[in-house]
């Protein structure tokens, strides 16, 4: 029968071993995987400003990016290639705030520089490789 | 209640209840917005409502944990709190910082990272506050007459939760790196160290409520928290599938996430088995119901519904959809919300001397809250599955799909109304208990209802 001491050893031993494996994989992810997939060399001042604005206005509070955020507004990981920079510019500079199908986006008074920075941020995101996310739709009605 | 200073817990429990009510209110604002009624947009835009809803959740649950610790640790360590006045100071500073953060969201003061929206200057104040809390708890434990496994598991859960907040306070220019470490906080909290806290509190409640021998309960406590870390640490990988990480996370995250329900199943089997083995003589049935509810619903919400979309092949389509909201609501309610309710239901009669153990309001609160939350989960599931089918599989535009799934939010609002009724009834009971009183102090502690070995 399992004793309390053995149970304690299982807990501490298991935790230490799996935490060590997790730390090893973290180091590899930070030094190999993430740089290969997300091109940190392309994060220039413009992309940094775009990212700053993304956080500052809590865009994740409505949208998702890399599938993370809230589910009230569209996924934006591939918005740059899906909609193009001109469309994004129109959305961000709508005089009364963007109002898609009766919903309201917050009206932001972005400067031209800020709008271009957000577009640059979306372009950087668009070029990241995310193991096939977002998936391509494949379901078609049968003939 | 054995010690006068345990009464500090009441402040945290009351604060927790107020925040929960606010959280539910913001949930309604968001659900109506999803249905197309966002009349409050000018004052409370959706991104402010969601930040408020999520952060109120985190703060009310942690307030519940802090209250639980202030009640349990003196009892377990067999001593007064190290400093009751510092504990009160910690409460007021915690409440003020929490309220400033929530108010700030309405003025656009965000950090913009899901679950960690609190701005950086406030992060430092939170950290300072939590250090004070931990000093009080650790000093109490160290000066105590005894040091139990239950108390140490609970305390270590709190210490690790504080340490894991730190990676979330570092700024990374690369959003993908930022996301990587954000999950160190969020995942390793809710599917890691918070389960230590949960295990510690559950063990305490089971020891008290079932009369089963402490040695037996604490032995299984080690096994369960061991299983939690064994699966949960590498289970973090399910957040790294599609956020810029290498491919091996699909395999590692997939395997270890599939094992995560085992830890929850262990928790369920543990609580149910202890209940069956126990003597069933403790009069506080409400506390027992909420304790067993925690063990069972955490398995359903966190374990099974988590497993429903952590397989990488499934998650490719469900990632970033309302399917996550389905899992999230039942998981947080089952594992942590219900746990805080269990502690409150157990501690309040002991702190106030009013023996509300099995009344009609309490029973009605239990059933309506749970049935309401199961209904909400079903509504999110229907909306999520429809969203995945139409948007991710068939390729319709997000906003087209949003229109189609609006009726599911009507169902959500109906179920949420039932849930809120349960919450209000629980709060009514909370008021019926009245304020804590020194007259409720029992120098010998609560009588033990026959120890079973």
JSON list of C-alpha atoms in Angstrom, two decimals, chain A residues 29 33-34 36-38 129-131, chain B residues 176 180 240-249:
[
{"chain": "A", "resi": 29, "resn": "UNK", "atom": "CA", "xyz": [11.57, 27.42, -28.13]},
{"chain": "A", "resi": 33, "resn": "UNK", "atom": "CA", "xyz": [11.45, 27.80, -32.73]},
{"chain": "A", "resi": 34, "resn": "UNK", "atom": "CA", "xyz": [10.07, 31.27, -32.08]},
{"chain": "A", "resi": 36, "resn": "UNK", "atom": "CA", "xyz": [12.50, 30.85, -36.95]},
{"chain": "A", "resi": 37, "resn": "UNK", "atom": "CA", "xyz": [8.72, 31.24, -37.13]},
{"chain": "A", "resi": 38, "resn": "UNK", "atom": "CA", "xyz": [8.19, 34.87, -36.17]},
{"chain": "A", "resi": 129, "resn": "UNK", "atom": "CA", "xyz": [4.37, 30.84, -39.45]},
{"chain": "A", "resi": 130, "resn": "UNK", "atom": "CA", "xyz": [1.90, 29.37, -36.93]},
{"chain": "A", "resi": 131, "resn": "UNK", "atom": "CA", "xyz": [1.88, 25.64, -37.70]},
{"chain": "B", "resi": 176, "resn": "UNK", "atom": "CA", "xyz": [4.71, 35.64, -29.80]},
{"chain": "B", "resi": 180, "resn": "UNK", "atom": "CA", "xyz": [4.54, 32.42, -24.55]},
{"chain": "B", "resi": 240, "resn": "UNK", "atom": "CA", "xyz": [1.83, 26.83, -27.95]},
{"chain": "B", "resi": 241, "resn": "UNK", "atom": "CA", "xyz": [0.35, 24.89, -30.88]},
{"chain": "B", "resi": 242, "resn": "UNK", "atom": "CA", "xyz": [-0.51, 27.88, -33.05]},
{"chain": "B", "resi": 243, "resn": "UNK", "atom": "CA", "xyz": [1.21, 30.88, -31.49]},
{"chain": "B", "resi": 244, "resn": "UNK", "atom": "CA", "xyz": [4.59, 30.75, -33.19]},
{"chain": "B", "resi": 245, "resn": "UNK", "atom": "CA", "xyz": [6.20, 27.87, -31.29]},
{"chain": "B", "resi": 246, "resn": "UNK", "atom": "CA", "xyz": [7.91, 24.84, -32.86]},
{"chain": "B", "resi": 247, "resn": "UNK", "atom": "CA", "xyz": [5.93, 21.80, -34.00]},
{"chain": "B", "resi": 248, "resn": "UNK", "atom": "CA", "xyz": [6.96, 19.51, -31.14]},
{"chain": "B", "resi": 249, "resn": "UNK", "atom": "CA", "xyz": [4.48, 21.33, -28.89]}
]
